[in-house]
Every structure is written in structure tokens, then in C-alpha cells.
Coordinates of C-alpha atoms in Angstrom, one line a residue:
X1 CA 0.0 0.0 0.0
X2 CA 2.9 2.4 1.2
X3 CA 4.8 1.7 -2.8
X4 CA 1.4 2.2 -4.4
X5 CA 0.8 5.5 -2.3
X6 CA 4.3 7.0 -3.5
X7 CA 3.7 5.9 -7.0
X8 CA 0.2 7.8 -7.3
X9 CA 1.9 10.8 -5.3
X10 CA 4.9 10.8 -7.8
X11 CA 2.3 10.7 -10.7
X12 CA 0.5 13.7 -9.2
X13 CA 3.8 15.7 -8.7
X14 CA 4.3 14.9 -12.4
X15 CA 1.2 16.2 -13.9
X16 CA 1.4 19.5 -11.8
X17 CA 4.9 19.7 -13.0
X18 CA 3.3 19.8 -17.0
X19 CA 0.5 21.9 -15.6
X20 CA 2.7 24.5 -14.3
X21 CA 5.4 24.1 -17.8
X22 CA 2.0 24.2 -20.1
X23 CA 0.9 27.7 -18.1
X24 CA 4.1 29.2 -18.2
X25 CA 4.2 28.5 -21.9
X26 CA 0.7 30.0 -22.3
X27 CA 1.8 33.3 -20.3
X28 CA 5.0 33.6 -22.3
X29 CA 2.7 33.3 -25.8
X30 CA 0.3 35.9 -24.8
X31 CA 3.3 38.0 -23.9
X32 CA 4.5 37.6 -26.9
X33 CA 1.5 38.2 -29.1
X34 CA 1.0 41.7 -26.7
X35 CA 4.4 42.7 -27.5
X36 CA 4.1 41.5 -31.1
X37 CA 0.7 43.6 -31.4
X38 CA 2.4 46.7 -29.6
X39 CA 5.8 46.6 -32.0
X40 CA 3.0 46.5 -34.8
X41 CA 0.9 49.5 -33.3
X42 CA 4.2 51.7 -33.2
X43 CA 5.6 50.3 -36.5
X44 CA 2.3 51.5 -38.2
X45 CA 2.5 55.0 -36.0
X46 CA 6.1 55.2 -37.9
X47 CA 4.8 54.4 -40.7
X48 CA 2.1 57.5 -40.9
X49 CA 4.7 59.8 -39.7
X50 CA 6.9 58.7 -42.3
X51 CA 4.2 59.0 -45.1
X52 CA 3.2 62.4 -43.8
X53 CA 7.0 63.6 -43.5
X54 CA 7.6 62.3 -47.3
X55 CA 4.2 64.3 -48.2
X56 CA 5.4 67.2 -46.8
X57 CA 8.9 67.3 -48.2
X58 CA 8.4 65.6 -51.4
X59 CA 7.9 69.0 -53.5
X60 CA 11.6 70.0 -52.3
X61 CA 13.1 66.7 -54.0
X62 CA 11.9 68.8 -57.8
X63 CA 13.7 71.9 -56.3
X64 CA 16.6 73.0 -57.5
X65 CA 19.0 73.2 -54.7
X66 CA 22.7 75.4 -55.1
X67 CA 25.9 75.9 -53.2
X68 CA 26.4 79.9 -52.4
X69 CA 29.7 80.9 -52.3
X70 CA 30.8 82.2 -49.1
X71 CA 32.5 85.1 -48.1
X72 CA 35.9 83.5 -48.2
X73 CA 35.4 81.9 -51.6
X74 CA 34.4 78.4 -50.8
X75 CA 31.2 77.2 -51.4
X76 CA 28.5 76.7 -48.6
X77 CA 25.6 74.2 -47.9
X78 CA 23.0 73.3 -50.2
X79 CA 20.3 76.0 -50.2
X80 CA 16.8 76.1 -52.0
X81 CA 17.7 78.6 -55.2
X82 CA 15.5 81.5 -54.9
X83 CA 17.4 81.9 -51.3
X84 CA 20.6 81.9 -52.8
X85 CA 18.7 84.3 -55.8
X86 CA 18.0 86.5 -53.2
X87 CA 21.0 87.2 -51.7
X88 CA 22.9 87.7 -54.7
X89 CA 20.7 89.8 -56.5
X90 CA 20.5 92.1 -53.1
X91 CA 24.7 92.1 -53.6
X92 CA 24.0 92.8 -57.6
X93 CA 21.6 96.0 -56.6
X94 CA 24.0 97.7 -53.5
X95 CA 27.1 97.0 -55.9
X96 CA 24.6 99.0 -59.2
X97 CA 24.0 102.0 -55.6
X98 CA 27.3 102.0 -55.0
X99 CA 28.3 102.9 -58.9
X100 CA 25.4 105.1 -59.4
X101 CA 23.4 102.7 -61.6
X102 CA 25.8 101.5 -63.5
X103 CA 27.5 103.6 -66.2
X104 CA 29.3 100.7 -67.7
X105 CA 26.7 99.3 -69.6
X106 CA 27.3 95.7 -71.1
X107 CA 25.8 94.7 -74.3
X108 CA 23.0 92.8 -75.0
X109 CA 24.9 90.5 -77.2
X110 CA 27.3 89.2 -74.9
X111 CA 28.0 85.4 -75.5
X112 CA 26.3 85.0 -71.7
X113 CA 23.6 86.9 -72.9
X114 CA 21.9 85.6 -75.6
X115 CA 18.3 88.0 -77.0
X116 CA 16.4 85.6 -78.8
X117 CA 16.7 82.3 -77.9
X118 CA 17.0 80.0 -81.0
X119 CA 17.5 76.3 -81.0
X120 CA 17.1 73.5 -83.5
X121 CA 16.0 70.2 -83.8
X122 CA 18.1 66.9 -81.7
X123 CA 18.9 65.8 -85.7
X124 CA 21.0 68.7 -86.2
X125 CA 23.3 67.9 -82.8
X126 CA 23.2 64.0 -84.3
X127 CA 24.6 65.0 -88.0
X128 CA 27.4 67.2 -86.4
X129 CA 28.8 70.6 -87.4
X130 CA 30.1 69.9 -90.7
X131 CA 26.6 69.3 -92.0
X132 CA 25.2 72.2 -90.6
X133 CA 27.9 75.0 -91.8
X134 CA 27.0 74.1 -95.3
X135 CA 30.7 73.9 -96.2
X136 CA 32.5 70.8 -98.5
X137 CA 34.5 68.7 -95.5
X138 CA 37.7 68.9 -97.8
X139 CA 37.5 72.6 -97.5
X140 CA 37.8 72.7 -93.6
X141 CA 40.4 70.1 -93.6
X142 CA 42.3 71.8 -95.6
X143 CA 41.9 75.0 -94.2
X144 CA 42.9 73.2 -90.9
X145 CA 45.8 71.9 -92.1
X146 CA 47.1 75.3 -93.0
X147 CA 46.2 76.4 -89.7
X148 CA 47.0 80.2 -88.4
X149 CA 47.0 80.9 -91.5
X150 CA 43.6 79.9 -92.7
X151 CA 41.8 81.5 -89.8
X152 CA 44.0 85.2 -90.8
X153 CA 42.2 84.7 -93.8
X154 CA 38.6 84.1 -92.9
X155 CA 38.9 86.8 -90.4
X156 CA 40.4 89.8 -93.2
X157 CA 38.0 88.7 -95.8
X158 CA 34.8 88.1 -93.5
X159 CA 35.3 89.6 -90.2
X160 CA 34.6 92.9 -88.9
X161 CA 37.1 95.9 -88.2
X162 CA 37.0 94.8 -84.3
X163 CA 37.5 91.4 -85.6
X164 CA 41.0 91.9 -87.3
X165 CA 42.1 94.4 -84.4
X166 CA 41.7 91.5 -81.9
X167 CA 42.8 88.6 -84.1
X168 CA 46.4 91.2 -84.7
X169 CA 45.9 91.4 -81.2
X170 CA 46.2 87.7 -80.2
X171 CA 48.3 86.0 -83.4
X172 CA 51.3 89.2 -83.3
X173 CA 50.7 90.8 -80.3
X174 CA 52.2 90.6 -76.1
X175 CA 49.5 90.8 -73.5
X176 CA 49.2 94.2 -72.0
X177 CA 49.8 95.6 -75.7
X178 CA 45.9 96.5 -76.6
X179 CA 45.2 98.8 -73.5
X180 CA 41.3 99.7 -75.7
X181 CA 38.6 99.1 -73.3
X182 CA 35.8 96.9 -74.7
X183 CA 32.3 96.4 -73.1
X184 CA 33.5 94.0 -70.8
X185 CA 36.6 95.5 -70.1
X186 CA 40.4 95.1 -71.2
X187 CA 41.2 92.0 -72.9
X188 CA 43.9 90.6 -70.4
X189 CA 43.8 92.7 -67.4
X190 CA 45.2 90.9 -64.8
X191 CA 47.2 88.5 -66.9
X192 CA 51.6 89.3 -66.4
X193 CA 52.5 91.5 -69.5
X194 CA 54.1 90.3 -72.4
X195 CA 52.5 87.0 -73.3
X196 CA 52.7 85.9 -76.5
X197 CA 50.8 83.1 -78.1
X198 CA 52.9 80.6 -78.1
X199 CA 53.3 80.8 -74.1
X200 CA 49.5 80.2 -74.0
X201 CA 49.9 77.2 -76.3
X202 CA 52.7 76.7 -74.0
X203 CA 50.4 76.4 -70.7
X204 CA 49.6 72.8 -69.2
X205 CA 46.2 72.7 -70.0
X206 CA 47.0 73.2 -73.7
X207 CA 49.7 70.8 -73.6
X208 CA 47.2 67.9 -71.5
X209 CA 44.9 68.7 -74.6
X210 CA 47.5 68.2 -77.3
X211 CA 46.4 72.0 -78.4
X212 CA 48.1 73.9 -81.1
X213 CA 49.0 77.2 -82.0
X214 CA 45.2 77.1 -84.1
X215 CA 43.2 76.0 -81.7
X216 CA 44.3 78.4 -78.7
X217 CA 44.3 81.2 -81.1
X218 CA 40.6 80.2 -82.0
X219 CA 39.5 80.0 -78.7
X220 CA 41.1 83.1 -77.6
X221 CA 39.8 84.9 -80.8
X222 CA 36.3 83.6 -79.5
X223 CA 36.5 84.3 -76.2
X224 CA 37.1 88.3 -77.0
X225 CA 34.5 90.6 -79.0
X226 CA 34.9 88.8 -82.1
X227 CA 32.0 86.1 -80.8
X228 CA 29.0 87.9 -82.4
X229 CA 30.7 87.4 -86.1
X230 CA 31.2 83.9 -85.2
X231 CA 27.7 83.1 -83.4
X232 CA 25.3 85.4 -85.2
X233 CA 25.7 83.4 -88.7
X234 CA 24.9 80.4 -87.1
X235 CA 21.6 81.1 -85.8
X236 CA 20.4 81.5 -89.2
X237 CA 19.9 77.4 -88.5
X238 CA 22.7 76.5 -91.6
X239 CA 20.6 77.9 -94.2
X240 CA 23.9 79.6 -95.4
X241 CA 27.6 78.8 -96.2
X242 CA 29.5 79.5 -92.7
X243 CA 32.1 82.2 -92.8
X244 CA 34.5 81.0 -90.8
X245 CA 34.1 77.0 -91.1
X246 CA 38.2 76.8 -90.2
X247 CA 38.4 79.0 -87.1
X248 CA 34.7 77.2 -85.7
X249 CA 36.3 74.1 -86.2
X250 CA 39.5 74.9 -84.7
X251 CA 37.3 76.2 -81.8
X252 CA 35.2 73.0 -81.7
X253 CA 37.7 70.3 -81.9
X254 CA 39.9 72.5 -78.9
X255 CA 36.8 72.4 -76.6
X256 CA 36.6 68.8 -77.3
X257 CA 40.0 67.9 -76.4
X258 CA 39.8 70.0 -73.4
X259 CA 37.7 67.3 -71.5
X260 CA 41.2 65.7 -71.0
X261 CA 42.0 68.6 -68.7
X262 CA 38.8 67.5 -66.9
X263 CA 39.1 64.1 -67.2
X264 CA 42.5 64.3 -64.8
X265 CA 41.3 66.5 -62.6
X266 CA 40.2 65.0 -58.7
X267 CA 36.5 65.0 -59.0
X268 CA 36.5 64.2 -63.0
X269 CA 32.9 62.2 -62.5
X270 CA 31.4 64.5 -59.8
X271 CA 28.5 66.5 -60.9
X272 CA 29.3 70.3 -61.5
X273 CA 26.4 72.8 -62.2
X274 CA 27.4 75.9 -64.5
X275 CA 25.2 78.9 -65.4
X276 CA 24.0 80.6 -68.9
X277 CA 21.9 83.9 -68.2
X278 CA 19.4 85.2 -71.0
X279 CA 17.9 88.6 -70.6
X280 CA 13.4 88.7 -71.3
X281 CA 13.4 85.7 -72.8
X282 CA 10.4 83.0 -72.1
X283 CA 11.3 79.3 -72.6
X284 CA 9.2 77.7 -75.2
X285 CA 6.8 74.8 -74.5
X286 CA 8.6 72.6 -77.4
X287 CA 11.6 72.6 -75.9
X288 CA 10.2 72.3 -71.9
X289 CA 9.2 68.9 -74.1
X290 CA 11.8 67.5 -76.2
X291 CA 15.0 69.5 -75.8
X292 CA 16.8 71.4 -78.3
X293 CA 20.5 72.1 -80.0
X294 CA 22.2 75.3 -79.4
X295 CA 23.7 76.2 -83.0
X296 CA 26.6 78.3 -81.7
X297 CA 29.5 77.6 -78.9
X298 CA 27.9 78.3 -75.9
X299 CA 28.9 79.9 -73.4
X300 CA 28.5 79.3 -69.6
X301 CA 29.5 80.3 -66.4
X302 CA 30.7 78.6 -62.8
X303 CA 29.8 82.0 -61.4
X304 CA 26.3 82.3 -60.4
X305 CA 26.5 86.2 -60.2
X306 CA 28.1 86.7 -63.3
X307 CA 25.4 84.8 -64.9
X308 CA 22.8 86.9 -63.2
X309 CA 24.5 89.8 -63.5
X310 CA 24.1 89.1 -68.0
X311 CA 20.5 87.7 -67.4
X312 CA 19.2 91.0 -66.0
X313 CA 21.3 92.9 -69.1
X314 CA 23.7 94.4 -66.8
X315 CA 24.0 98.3 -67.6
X316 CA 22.3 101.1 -66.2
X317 CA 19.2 102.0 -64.7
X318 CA 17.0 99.9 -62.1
X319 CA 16.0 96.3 -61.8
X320 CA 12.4 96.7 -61.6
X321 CA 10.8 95.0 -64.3
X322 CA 13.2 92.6 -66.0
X323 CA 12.6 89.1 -66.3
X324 CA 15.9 87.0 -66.5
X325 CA 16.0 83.5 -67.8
X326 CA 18.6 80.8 -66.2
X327 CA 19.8 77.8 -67.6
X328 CA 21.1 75.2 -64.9
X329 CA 23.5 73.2 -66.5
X330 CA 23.7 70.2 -64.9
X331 CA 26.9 68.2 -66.1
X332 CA 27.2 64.7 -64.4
X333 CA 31.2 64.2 -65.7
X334 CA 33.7 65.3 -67.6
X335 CA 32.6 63.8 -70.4
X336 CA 29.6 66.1 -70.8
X337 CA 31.0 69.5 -69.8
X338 CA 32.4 72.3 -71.8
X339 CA 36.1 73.5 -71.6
X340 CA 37.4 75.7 -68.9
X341 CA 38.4 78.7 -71.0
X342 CA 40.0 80.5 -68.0
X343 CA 43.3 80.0 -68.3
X344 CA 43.6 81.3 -72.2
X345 CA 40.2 83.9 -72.2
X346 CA 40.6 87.0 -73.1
X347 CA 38.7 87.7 -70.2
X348 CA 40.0 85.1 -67.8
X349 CA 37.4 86.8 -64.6
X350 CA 34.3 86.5 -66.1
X351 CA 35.0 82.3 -65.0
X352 CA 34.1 80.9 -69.0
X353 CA 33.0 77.1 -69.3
X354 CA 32.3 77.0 -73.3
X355 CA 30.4 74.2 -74.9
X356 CA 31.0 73.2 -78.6
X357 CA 28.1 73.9 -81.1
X358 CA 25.8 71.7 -81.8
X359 CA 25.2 70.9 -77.8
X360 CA 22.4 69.0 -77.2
X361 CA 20.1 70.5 -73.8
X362 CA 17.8 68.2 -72.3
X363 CA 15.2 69.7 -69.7
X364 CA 15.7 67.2 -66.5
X365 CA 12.3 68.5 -65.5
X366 CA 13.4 70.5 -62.6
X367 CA 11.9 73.9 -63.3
X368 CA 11.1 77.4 -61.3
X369 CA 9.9 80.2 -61.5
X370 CA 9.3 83.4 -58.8
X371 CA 9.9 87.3 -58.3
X372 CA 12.1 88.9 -56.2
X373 CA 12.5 93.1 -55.9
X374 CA 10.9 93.4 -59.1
X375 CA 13.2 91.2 -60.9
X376 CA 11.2 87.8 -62.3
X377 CA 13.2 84.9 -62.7
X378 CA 13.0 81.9 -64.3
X379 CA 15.2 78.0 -63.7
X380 CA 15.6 75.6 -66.0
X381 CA 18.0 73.0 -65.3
X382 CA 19.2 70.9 -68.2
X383 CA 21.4 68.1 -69.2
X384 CA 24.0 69.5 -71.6
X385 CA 25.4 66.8 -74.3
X386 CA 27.6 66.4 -77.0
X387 CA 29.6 64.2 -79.1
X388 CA 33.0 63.0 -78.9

């Protein structure tokens, strides 16, 4: 009896030993589905937060955001543009005060400047710029092959009086020789006297680019007030013969080459905006849609306030009441910007990045639009392209 009495007690100790294991396991499961439930309740209060955050921020991701120079020269944080608008357009109006409105006045045509904004079709930026100057390819090579000398000649039998003073100017002449003040001011100021070409084609980024004597004299000749004979023609959208089909394509295949410089500088595939102002000028709907080709070498500018500064049409008088129109080049390489035209310009301040013609610009869709001291401006940021 005593043996059958400790087997049933044993048995019993058992069973409330699974009794007690079974509720434990049932309170740590309902634990776990609370805390399961709760993790859920917070993870779908995140979750709305999140939704309402990306609601209320998602316009700013189709702003165009800049980087405004500081007072020391290097570049700040990001900043929505009309802020960064604002305060240099404030620095553009004191600085017109300060010289009584401006009695320098720059010229409408300046190549940052452009009046009547022309482009043509992608096809024309796809067949190249031997096709669209209307000129037999045996004639430019040749001309190319005889080099300065072809150029001379385009220049004295098509160019203006201005044209041959600068082109005597840059192929026979020392900086600091031509002290005549132009719109924009005296070619070379600032540069050390006495340079001759040849120490331009000298310079490293002419020697990176496997430049000659040609090509830096072309780019020079452009980069002074000899542009408007060499852009005006081709905005006639190649319906003519080209006067200068040499010296353009001396000035196209240098801008070219110049990626190299680019392409070994630190940074080579980091995105770098540049700047192209155009004074009362609307943006047509075709090209919001589809892009378009500029015809000429364009012209751009790392220097938001000199961009500006050509948008609003510089020169004298108040702001009030000008529209200004701002392409945002948005160049994702080397391999899709223009040349650094710095180091040769004629006007080495004004911060040049020029673009061969026949550059393809293709809206990214990022566009704005808002007034500030009377002054309406317009954004359009665009992909700049062109072949190799």
C-alpha cells in the first residue's frame, strides 16, 4: 500500500509539473503576441509619420538646390535657389548704388547673354557641325591643315574691323599691348604682360589637350569681341555657307580635347552645375518637351552672379521690371562638360565654361519660377550633351 501510495503521489507531482510548464508556456505566448501587437501598433504609427513627412517634403526633392559661395570663396551648404537668388541679386543691386546705376553698360549680345533664344532640332546635334555649316569637308580640312594661317584669312575677308584688331591682337601681339577698353573691359587685365601666343599654347592645360597654336588662337579669338561674327551666322539654323568653317572648327575640336584637362582633374565624374543667363526671354513649350540644339559655342559660367548679372542685361538704370531666364546646366562628368576657357580667355574673370556647337540640352524637369524686388526669374535645369 505504502509503494502504491508513492507511485500515485509521484504521478501527481508529475502532472502539476506539465501543468505549471503548459501555463508558463501559455503566459510567455500571450506575452508575446501583446508585444508583437504593440511593435505593430508603433511600427504603423512610424509608418504615418513617415508618409506624412515624405508628403510634406516631397515638393523640395523637384527643387533646384545650389551651393552659395561664401564670403571666403568656398562654397557653402545646399540651399533652395531663390534663397541663394536673393542674396545675390540684393549684392548685384548695392554693388549697381554704389556705382550710381551702372554707367558701364554691357551689351546685349554678350555670349552669356543671348536675346532671342533660338535652337534647333536633336537631328541637327546628331549630324554634327560639318553638315550644318554648309561647307565641302575637304575645305575645312584643308583649311585646318594650313592652320593660323587659314583663320588670318577668314577673319580679313569676312570679319569685322574689331574682328581683325583682336585677331592682330592675339596671333602678333604681347598681353598688355591693346590697353582699348571693350564692353567688358580690357582683354587681359590681370594677366603678367608680355605674353605671347605661343606661351598660351605653351600652358599645361593646352599641352594635357594636345592643343596647337590654331586651336588656342581660335579660342582666344572667341572668347574676345569677335564672338558675335562667329555666333550670329549660325543662328540663321545652316541655311547659309559658314564664314569661318576653319576658325569654328578649330574652336570646336579644342573644346573637345579640353575634356582631358577635366578628365584628370580630382573630381573628374562628380556633378558640376554651370550657369547661362538670357535677358526677357520665355522658354518655349517645345523645348520644356523635347529639348533642343544650341547652334553656336555656348557659353557658360561657374559664377552664379556673373550669370545673373548678364541675365538681368547688366547696364544702367534699375532692376524693376526685368525678367531673366537661367539655364542650370547640370553636367554629371567630364565627359559632358564644356572647356574651362579660363586659363587662355581673353577675359580670364568672367569664369568661361564653353560648350561646342551643336550641344544637345535636355530639360531634367526640374523647373522654377518666382519674383524677387521686381526682378522675375526663371530655372531651367538641363542636361548638356555632346559628341565626342
Amino acid at each position: 500500500v505504502l509503494a502504491n501510495t508513492c507511485d500515485e503521489l509521484e504521478y501527481i507531482g508529475s502532472a502539476e509539473a506539465l501543468l505549471d510548464l503548459a501555463a508558463s508556456i501559455m503566459i510567455g505566448l500571450a506575452v508575446l503576441y501583446w508585444v508583437v501587437l504593440f511593435a505593430g501598433f508603433l511600427s504603423v504609427l512610424w509608418s504615418i509619420r513617415k508618409t506624412a513627412a515624405v508628403r510634406r517634403y516631397a515638393p523640395l526633392a523637384l527643387q533646384i538646390h545650389v551651393r552659395r559661395k561664401l564670403p571666403s570663396g568656398k562654397p557653402g551648404e545646399l540651399e533652395p535657389l531663390p534663397v541663394v537668388l536673393r542674396h545675390v541679386l540684393e549684392s548685384l543691386q548695392a554693388t549697381l548704388a554704389q556705382s550710381g546705376g551702372g554707367e558701364e553698360s554691357r551689351e546685349d549680345l554678350h555670349r552669356f547673354a543671348v536675346q532671342r533664344l533660338v535652337t534647333g532640332r536633336p537631328v541637327d546635334s546628331a549630324l554634327g557641325i560639318m553638315t550644318f555649316m554648309r561647307v565641302p569637308d575637304e575645305v575645312v580640312y584643308a583649311g585646318m591643315a594650313e592652320g593660323l594661317a587659314a583663320i588670318e584669312r577668314e577673319v580679313a575677308s569676312r570679319g569685322s574691323d574689331d574682328d581683325r584688331v583682336c585677331l592682330r591682337y592675339i596671333l602678333h601681339a604681347r598681353t598688355g599691348d591693346l590697353p582699348r577698353r571693350w564692353s567688358n573691359g580690357v582683354m587681359d587685365a590681370g594677366r603678367p604682360a608680355g605674353m605671347a601666343l605661343q606661351d598660351f599654347v605653351d600652358l599645361p592645360d593646352s599641352v594635357t589637350a594636345g592643343l596647337r597654336a590654331p586651336h588656342v588662337a581660335a579660342l582666344r579669338l572667341y572668347t574676345s569681341n569677335c564672338f558675335r561674327s562667329l555666333n550670329t551666322p549660325l543662328r540663321s539654323a545652316g541655311e547659309v555657307e559658314y564664314p569661318f568653317p576653319v576658325t569654328l572648327s578649330f574652336i570646336s575640336d579644342a573644346i573637345r580635347r579640353l575634356r582631358a584637362v577635366n578628365a584628370s582633374q580630382r573630381g573628374a565624374n562628380q556633378p558640376l552645375d554651370l550657369w547661362r543667363g538670357m535677358a526677357n526671354l520665355d522658354v518655349a513649350d517645345a523645348f520644356l518637351s523635347e529639348g533642343g540644339t544650341e547652334f553656336a559655342p555656348m557659353s557658360t559660367t561657374s559664377s552664379l552672379e556673373v550669370a545673373i548679372a548678364y541675365a538681368l542685361g547688366g547696364g544702367s538704370g534699375g532692376l524693376r521690371g526685368r525678367r531673366a531666364l537661367l539655364f542650370k546646366l547640370r553636367a554629371n562628368s567630364f565627359i559632358d562638360r564644356g572647356a574651362d576657357l579660363s586659363y587662355c580667355s581673353c577675359f580670364a574673370a568672367e569664369a568661361e565654361v564653353c560648350y561646342p556647337p551643336l550641344t544637345f540640352l535636355a530639360p531634367s524637369g526640374r523647373r522654377e519660377a518666382f519674383e524677387h524686388g521686381g526682378v522675375t526669374f526663371e530655372v531651367v535645369e538641363v542636361l548638356p550633351s555632346f559628341s565626342s
